CSV table of C-alpha atoms and ligand atoms in Angstrom, one decimal:
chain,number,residue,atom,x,y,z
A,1,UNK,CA,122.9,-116.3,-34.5
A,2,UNK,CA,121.1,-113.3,-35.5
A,3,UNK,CA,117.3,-113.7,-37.0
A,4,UNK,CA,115.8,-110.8,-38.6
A,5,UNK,CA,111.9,-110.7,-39.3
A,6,UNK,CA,110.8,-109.3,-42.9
A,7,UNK,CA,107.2,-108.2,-41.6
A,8,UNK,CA,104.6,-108.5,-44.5
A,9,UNK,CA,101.6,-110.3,-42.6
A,10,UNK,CA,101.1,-113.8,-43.4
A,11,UNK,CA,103.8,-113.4,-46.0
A,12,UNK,CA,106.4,-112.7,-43.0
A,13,UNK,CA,109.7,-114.5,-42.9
A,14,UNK,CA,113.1,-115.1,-41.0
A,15,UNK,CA,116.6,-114.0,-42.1
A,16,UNK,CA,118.7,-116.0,-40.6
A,17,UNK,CA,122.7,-115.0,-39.8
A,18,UNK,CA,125.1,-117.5,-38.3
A,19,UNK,CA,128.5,-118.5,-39.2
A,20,UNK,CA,128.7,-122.3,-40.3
A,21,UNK,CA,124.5,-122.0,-40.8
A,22,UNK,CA,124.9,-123.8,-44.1
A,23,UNK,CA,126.4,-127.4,-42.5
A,24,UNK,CA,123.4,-126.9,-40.3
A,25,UNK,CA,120.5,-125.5,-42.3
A,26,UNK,CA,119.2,-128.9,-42.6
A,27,UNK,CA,117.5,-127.8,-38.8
A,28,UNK,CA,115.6,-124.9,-40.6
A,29,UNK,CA,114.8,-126.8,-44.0
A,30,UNK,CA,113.4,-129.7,-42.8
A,31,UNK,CA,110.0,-128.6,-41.4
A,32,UNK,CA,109.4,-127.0,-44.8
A,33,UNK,CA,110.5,-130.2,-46.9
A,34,UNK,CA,107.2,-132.2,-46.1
A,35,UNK,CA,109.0,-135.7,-46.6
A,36,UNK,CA,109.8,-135.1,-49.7
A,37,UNK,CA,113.2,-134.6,-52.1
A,38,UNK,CA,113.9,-131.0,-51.8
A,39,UNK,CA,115.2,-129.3,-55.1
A,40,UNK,CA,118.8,-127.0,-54.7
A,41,UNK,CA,119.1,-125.1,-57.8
A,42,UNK,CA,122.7,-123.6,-58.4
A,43,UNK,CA,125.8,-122.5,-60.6
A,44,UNK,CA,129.1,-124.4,-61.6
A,45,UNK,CA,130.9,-122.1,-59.2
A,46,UNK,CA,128.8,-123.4,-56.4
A,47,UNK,CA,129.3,-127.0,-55.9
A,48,UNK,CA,131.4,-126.8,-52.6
A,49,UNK,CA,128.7,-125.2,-50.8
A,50,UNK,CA,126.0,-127.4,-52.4
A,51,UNK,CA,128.3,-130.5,-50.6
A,52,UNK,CA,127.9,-129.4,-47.7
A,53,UNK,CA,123.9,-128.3,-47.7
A,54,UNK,CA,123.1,-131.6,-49.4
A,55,UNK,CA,125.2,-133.3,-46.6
A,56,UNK,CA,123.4,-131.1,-44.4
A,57,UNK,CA,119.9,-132.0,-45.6
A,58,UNK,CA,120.9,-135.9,-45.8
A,59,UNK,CA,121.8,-135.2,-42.2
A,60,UNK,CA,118.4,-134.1,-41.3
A,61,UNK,CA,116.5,-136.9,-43.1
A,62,UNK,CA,115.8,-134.7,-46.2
A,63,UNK,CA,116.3,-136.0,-49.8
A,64,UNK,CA,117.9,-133.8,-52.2
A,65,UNK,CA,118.1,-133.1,-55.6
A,66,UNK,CA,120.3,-130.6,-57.4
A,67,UNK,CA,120.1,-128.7,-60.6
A,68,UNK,CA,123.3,-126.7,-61.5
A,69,UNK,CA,123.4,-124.1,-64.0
A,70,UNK,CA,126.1,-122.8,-65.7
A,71,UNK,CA,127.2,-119.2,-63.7
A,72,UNK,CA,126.8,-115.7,-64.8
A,73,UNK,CA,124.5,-113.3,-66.1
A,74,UNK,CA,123.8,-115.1,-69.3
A,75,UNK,CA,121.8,-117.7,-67.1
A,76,UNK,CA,119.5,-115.0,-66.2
A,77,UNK,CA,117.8,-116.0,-69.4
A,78,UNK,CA,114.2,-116.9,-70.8
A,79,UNK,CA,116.4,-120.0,-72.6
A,80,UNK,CA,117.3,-120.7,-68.9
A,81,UNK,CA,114.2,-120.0,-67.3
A,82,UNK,CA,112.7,-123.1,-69.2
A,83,UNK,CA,115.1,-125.1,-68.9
A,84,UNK,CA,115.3,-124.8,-65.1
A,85,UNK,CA,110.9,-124.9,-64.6
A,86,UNK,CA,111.1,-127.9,-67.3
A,87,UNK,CA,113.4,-129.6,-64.7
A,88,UNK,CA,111.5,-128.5,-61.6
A,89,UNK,CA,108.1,-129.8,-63.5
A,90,UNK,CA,110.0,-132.8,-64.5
A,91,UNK,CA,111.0,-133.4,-61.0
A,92,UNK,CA,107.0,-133.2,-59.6
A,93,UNK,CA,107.4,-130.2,-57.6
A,94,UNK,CA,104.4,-129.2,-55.7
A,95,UNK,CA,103.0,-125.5,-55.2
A,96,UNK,CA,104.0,-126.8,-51.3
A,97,UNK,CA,106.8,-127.5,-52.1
A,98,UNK,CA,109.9,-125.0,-51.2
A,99,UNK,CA,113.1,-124.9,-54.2
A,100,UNK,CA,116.4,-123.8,-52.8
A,101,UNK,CA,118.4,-120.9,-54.6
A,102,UNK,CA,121.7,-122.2,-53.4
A,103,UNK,CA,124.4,-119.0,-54.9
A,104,UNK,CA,124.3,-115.3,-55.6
A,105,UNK,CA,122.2,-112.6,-57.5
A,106,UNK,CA,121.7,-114.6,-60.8
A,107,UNK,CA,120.7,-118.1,-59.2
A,108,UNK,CA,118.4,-116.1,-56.5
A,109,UNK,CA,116.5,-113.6,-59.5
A,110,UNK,CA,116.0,-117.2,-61.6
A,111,UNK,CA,114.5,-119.1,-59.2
A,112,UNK,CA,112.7,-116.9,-57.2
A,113,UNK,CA,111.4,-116.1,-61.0
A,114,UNK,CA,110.9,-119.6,-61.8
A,115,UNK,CA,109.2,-120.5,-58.8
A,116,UNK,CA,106.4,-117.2,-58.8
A,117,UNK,CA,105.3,-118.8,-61.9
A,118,UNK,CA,105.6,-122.3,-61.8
A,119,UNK,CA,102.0,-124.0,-61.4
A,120,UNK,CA,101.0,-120.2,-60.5
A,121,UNK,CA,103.7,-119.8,-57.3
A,122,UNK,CA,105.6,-122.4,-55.5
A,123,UNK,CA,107.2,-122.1,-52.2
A,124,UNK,CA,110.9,-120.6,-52.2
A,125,UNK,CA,114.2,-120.4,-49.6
A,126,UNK,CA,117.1,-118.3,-50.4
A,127,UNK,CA,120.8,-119.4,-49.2
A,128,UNK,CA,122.8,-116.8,-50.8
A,129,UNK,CA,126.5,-117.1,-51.1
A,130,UNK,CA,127.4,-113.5,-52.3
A,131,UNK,CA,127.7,-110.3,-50.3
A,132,UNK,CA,125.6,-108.7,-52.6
A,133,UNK,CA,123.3,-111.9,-52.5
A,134,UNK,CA,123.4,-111.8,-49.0
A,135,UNK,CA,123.1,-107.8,-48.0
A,136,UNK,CA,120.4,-107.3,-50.8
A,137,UNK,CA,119.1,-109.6,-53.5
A,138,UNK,CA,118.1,-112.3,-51.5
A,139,UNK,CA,115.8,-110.2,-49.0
A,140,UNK,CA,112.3,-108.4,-50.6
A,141,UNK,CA,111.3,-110.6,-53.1
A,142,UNK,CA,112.3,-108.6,-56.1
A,143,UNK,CA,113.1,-111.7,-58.6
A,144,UNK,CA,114.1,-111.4,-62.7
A,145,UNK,CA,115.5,-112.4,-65.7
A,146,UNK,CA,117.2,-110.4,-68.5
A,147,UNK,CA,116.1,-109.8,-71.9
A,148,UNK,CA,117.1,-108.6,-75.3
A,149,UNK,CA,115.9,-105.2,-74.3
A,150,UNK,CA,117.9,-104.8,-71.0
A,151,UNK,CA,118.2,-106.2,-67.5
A,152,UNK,CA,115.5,-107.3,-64.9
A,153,UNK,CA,112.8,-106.2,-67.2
A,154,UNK,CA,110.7,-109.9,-66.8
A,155,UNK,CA,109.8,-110.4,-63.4
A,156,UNK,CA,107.5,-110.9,-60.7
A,157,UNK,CA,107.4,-110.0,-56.8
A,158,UNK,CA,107.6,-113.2,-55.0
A,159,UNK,CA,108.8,-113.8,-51.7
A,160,UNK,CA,110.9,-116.8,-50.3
A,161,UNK,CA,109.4,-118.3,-47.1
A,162,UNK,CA,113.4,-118.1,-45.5
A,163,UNK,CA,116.9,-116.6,-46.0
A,164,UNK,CA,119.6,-118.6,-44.5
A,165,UNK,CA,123.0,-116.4,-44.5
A,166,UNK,CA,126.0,-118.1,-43.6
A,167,UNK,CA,128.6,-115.7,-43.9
A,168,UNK,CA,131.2,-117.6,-44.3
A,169,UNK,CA,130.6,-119.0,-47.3
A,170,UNK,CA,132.4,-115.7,-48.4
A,171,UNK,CA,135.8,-116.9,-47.5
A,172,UNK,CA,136.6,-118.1,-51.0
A,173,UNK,CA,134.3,-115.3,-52.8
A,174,UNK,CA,137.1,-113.6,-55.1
A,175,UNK,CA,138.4,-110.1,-53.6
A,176,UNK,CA,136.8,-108.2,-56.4
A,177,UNK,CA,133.4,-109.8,-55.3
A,178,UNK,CA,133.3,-108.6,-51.9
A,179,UNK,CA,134.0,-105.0,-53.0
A,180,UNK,CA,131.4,-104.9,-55.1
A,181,UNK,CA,129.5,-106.6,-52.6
A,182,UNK,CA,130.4,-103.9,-50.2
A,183,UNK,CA,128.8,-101.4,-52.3
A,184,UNK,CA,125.8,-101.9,-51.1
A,185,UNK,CA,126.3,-102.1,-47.7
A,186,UNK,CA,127.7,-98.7,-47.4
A,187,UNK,CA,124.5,-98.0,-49.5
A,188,UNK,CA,121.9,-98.4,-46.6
A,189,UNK,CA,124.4,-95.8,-44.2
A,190,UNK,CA,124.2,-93.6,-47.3
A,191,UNK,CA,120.4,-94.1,-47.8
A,192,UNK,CA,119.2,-93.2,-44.1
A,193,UNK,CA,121.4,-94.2,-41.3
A,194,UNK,CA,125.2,-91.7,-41.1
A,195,UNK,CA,125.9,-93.5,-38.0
A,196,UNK,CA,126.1,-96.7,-40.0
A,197,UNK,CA,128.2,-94.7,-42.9
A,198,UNK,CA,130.3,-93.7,-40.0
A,199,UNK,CA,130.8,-97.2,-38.6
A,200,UNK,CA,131.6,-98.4,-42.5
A,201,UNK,CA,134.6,-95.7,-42.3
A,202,UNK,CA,136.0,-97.0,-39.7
A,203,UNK,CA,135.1,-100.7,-40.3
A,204,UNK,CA,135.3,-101.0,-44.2
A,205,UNK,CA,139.0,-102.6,-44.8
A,206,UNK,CA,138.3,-105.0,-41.7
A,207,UNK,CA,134.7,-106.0,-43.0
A,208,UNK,CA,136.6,-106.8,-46.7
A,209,UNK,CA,139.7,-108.3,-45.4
A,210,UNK,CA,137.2,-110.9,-43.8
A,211,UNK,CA,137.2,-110.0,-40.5
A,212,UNK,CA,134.0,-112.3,-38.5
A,213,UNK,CA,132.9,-109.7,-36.3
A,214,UNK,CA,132.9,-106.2,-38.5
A,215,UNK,CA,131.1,-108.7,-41.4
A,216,UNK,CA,128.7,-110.3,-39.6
A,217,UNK,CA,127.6,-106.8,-38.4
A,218,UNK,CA,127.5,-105.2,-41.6
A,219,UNK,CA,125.5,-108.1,-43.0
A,220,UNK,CA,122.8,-107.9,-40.3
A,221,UNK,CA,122.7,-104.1,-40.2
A,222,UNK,CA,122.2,-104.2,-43.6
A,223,UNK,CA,119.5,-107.2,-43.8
A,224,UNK,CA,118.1,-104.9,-40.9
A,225,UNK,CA,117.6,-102.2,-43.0
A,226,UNK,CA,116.7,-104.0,-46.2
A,227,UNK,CA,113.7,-105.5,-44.0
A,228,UNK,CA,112.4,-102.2,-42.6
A,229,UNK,CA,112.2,-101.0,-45.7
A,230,UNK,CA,110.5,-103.7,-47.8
A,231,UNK,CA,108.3,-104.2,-44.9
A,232,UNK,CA,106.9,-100.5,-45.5
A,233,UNK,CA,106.7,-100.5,-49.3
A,234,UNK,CA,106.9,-104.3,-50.5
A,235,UNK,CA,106.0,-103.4,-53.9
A,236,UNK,CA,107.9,-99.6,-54.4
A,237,UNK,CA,104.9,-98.0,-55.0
A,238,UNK,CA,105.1,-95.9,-51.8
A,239,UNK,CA,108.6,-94.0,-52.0
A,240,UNK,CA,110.2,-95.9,-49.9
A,241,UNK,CA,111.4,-99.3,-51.9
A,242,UNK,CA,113.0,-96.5,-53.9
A,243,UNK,CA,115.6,-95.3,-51.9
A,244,UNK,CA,117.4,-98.7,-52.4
A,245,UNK,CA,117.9,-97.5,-55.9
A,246,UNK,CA,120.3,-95.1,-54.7
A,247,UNK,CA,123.7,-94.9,-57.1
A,248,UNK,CA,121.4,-97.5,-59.4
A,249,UNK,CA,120.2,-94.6,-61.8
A,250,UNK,CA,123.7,-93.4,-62.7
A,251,UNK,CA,125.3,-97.4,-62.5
A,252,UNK,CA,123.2,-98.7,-64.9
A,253,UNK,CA,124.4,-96.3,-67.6
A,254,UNK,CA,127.6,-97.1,-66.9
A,255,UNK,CA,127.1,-101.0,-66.6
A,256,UNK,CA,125.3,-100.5,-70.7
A,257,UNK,CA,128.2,-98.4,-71.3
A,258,UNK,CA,130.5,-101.5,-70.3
A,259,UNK,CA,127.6,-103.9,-72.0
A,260,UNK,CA,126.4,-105.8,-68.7
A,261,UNK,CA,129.9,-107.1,-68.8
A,262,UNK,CA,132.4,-108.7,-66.3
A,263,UNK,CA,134.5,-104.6,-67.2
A,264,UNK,CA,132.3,-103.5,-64.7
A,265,UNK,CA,130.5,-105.6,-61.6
A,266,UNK,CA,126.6,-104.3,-60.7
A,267,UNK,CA,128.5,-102.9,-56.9
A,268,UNK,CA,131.1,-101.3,-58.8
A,269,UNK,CA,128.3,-99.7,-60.9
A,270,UNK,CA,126.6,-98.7,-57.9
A,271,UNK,CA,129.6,-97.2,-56.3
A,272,UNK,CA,130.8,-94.7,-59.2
A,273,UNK,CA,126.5,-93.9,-59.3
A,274,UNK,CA,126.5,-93.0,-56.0
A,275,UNK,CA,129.6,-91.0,-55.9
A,276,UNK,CA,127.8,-89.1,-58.6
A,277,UNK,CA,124.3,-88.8,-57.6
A,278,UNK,CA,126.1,-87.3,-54.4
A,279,UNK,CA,128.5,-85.2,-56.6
A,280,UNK,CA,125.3,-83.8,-58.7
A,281,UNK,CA,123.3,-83.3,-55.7
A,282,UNK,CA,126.4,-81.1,-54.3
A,283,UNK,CA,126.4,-79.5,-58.1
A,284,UNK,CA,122.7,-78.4,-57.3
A,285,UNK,CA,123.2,-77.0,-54.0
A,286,UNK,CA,121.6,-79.7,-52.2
A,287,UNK,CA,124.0,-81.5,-50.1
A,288,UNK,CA,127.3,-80.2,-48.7
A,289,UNK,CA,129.8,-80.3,-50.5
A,290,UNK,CA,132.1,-81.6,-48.0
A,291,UNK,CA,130.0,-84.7,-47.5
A,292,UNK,CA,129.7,-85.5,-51.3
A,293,UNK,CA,133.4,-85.4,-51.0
A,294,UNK,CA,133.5,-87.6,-48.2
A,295,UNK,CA,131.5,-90.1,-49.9
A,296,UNK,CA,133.8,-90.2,-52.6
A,297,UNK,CA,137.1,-90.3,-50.7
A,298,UNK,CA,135.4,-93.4,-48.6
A,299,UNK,CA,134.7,-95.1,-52.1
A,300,UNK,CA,138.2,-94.4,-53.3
A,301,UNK,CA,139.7,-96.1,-49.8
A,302,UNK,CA,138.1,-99.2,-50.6
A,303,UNK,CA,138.9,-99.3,-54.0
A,304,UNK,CA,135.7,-98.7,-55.5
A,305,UNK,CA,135.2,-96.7,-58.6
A,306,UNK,CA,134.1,-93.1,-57.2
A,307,UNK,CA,133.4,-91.9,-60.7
A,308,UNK,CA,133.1,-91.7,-64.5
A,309,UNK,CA,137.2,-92.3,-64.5
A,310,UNK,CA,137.3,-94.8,-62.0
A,311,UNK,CA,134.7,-96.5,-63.7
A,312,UNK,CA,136.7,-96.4,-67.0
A,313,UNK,CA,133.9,-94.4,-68.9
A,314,UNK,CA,134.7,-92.7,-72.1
A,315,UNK,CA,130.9,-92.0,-73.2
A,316,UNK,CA,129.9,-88.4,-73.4
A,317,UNK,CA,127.0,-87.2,-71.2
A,318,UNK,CA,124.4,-87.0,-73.5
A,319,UNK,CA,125.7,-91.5,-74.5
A,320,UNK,CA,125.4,-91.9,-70.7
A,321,UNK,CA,121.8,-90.3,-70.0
A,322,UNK,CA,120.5,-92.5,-73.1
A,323,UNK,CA,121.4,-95.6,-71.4
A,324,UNK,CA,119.7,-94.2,-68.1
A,325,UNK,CA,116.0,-93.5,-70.5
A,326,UNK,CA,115.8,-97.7,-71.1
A,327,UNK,CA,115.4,-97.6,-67.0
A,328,UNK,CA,112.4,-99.7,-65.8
A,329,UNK,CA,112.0,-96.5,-63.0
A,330,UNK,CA,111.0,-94.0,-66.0
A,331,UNK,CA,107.7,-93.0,-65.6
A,332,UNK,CA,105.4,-90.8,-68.2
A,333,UNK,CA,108.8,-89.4,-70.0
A,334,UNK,CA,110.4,-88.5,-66.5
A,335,UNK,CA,112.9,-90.6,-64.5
A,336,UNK,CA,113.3,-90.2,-60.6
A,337,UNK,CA,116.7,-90.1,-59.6
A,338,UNK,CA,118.2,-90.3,-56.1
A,339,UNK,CA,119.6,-87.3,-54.6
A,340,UNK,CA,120.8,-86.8,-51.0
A,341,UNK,CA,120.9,-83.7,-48.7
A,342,UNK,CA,123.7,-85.1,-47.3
A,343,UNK,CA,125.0,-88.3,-45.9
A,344,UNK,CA,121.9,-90.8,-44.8
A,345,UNK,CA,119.8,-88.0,-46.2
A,346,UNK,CA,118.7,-89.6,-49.6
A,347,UNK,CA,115.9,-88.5,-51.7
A,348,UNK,CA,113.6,-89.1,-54.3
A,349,UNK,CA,113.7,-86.3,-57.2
A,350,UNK,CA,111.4,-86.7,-60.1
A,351,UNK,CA,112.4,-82.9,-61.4
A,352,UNK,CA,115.3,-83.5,-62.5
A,353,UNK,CA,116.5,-81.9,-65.7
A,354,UNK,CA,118.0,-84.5,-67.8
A,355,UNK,CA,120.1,-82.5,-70.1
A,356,UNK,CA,121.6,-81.2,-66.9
A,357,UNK,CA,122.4,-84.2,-65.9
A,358,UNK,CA,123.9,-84.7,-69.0
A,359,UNK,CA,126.1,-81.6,-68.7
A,360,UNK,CA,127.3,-82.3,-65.1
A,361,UNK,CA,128.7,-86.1,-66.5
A,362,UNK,CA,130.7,-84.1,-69.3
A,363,UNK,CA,132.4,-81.9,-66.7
A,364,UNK,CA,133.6,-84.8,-65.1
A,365,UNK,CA,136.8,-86.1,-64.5
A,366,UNK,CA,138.3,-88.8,-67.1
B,401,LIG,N1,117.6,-104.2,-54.8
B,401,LIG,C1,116.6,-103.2,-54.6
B,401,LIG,C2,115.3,-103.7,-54.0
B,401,LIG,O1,115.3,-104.8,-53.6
B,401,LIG,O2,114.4,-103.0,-54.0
C-alpha cells in the first residue's frame, strides 16, 4: 500500500494505492459514513466495480445507495448535474455527509461539481477506475461540467476528503483507454522530472500491457507529482498548477477539431499537443532538437498520436489556433502556452506569437 498526502492544511487528504483496495475500501469509508447510507454515484460501464464496493461497504456495516448515470461525456451536463443533486437532495444528504464518485473523469468532474454546490459544499471521496482518473483527475480538486460554449467551463475547486486507487480495476479498462491514460503519466516526466521520462522508456509497454509492478509505480509517481504540485498552487494562480497543462493547449484544438468526440480520446489529444508544444519549442530554438525528437519517437512506440497526422487532423493552422482562442487559460487577448527547454524542463510562455503558431501547424506533417 502506498498513501500519498495532498498537503493543503486542514483541507489535506490521503491518496491511497493498493491492489484489491476496492473489496476493502469499506476500512477507509466507514469512519467518514457517520451511520448513515452512503451515496456511490456512477456510469452504466461501472456496475462491476460498484458490486464489489457496495459489497465492500455492506461488509463494513455501511449502507449504501447508488445512482448510476448513463457513461460518457454527454453526462458532464447541466441536464445531468440536476438530475444527479435532485437525487442526492432527494436522498437527505448532509453537508457531513461524504458522496462517492465511483468511475473515471466524467463521474469524478460531476460529482465533485455537484457536491461543491450542493447545500453550499458537501463532503466528497474519489475512487477512480481510469488511468487518467486515477494519475490525474481524481487528485487537486479541479471539478466541471461542459457547456454549449466548450468543455469544463462551469466549475468550482473542491476537494474530496480521500482518493482510493485500486489499480486493478484497470484490468478490464479497453486497450485504447489505458493509452490515453498513459498520456499523462509520461506527462509529469515531461513536465519536471527526465529521470521519470527515462524510467517511462524503458517501462511504458510493460506498464500498458498491465504489468503490477511498472503500473503501480507509475500511478504513485505520478499521484506523487500531482500532489506536490497542487499542494504549491491549489488554485493555478501561482505558475505552478500550470505546468499540468502541458500538451493541453495544442490537444484541445485538436479534440474541437474532432468535436469532443470518441475520434480522438482527451490523452490522445494530450499526446499529439505535447509532441508539438515540444516540436514548436525546438522550432524556436528553445529545446534541443534531439529531445523534441525523442519525445515524439517515445509517443509513437506506444502508439500514441505524436502529431497533427497521427492525430488525423486536416484543419489548417490558422482553423486549429481558433479552437485554441475559446481556451479557459486565455487571459487579456493572450494565451500561455507550455514550452520546454528540454525534456522535464517545461515552461510557461505567455509571448507567444499566435500567428506563428499558426504557421508552425501548417508546416506540419499530414
Ligand atoms: N488536470 C490538470 C489539473 O488538475 O490542474
Amino acid at each position: 500500500m502506498t498513501t500519498i498526502t495532498v498537503a493543503l492544511g486542514d483541507r489535506s487528504y490521503p491518496v491511497i494505492v493498493e491492489n484489491g483496495l476496492l473489496a476493502r475500501a469499506g476500512d477507509h469509508l466507514a469512519p467518514l459514513s457517520r451511520g448513515r447510507t452512503m451515496a456511490i454515484v456512477t456510469d452504466e460501464n461501472v456496475l462491476p466495480h460498484l458490486a464489489t464496493l457496495q459489497a465492500a461497504l455492506h461488509d463494513a456495516g455501511v449502507a449504501s445507495e447508488a445512482i448510476v448515470l448513463p457513461p460518457g461525456e454527454g453526462t458532464k451536463s447541466w441536464a445531468m448535474l440536476e438530475t444527479l443533486t435532485d437525487r442526492l437532495l432527494a436522498l437527505g444528504i448532509e453537508r457531513g455527509d461524504h458522496v462517492v464518485a465511483l468511475g473515471g473523469g466524467v463521474i469524478g468532474d460531476l460529482v465533485g461539481f455537484a457536491c461543491a454546490i450542493l447545500k453550499r459544499g458537501c463532503g466528497f471521496v474519489q475512487v477512480p477506475t481510469t488511468l487518467l482518473a486515477q494519475v490525474d483527475s481524481s487528485v487537486g480538486g479541479k471539478t466541471a461540467i461542459n457547456t454549449r460554449a466548450g468543455k469544463n467551463l462551469i466549475g468550482a475547486f473542491h476537494q474530496p476528503a480521500l482518493v482510493l486507487v485500486d489499480p486493478t480495476t484497470l484490468d478490464t479498462l479497453p486497450p485504447r483507454q489505458v493509452r490515453a491514460g498513459y498520456a499523462e503519466v509520461v506527462k509529469y516526466g515531461l513536465i519536471d522530472d527526465p529521470d521519470f521520462f527515462a524510467w517511462c522508456e524503458a517501462n511504458a509497454p510493460a506498464l500498458i500491457a498491465g504489468d503490477p509492478q511498472a503500473r503501480n509505480h507509475a500511478i504513485a509517481q505520478s499521484i506523487a507529482a500531482k500532489a506536490r504540485i497542487v499542494g504549491e498552487d491549489e488554485y493555478e494562480t501561482k505558475g505552478r498548477r500550470a505546468l499540468l497543462n502541458l500538451g493541453h493547449t495544442f490537444g484541445h484544438a485538436l479534440e474541437a477539431e474532432a468535436g469532443f468526440s470518441d475520434r480522438l480520446l482527451h490523452g490522445e489529444g494530450v499526446a499529439a499537443g505535447m509532441a508539438l508544444a515540444y516540436a514548436f519549442s525546438a522550432e524556436q530554438g528553445i529545446c534541443p532538437p534531439e529531445d523534441a525528437a525523442r519525445v515524439r519517437t517515445h509517443l509513437a512506440e506506444v502508439r500514441l498520436p505524436d502529431g497533427l497526422a497521427a492525430a488525423n487532423s486536416r484543419q489548417s493552422g490558422g482553423e486549429l489556433v481558433a479552437h485554441m482562442m475559446h481556451d479557459k487559460k486565455m487571459n487579456a487577448g493572450t494565451l500561455p502556452f507550455l514550452l520546454a527547454r528540454g525534456i522535464g524542463r517545461t515552461y510557461v510562455d505567455k509571448q507567444v506569437d499566435l500567428a506563428t503558431v499558426a504557421a508552425f501547424l501548417d508546416r506540419q506533417p499530414r
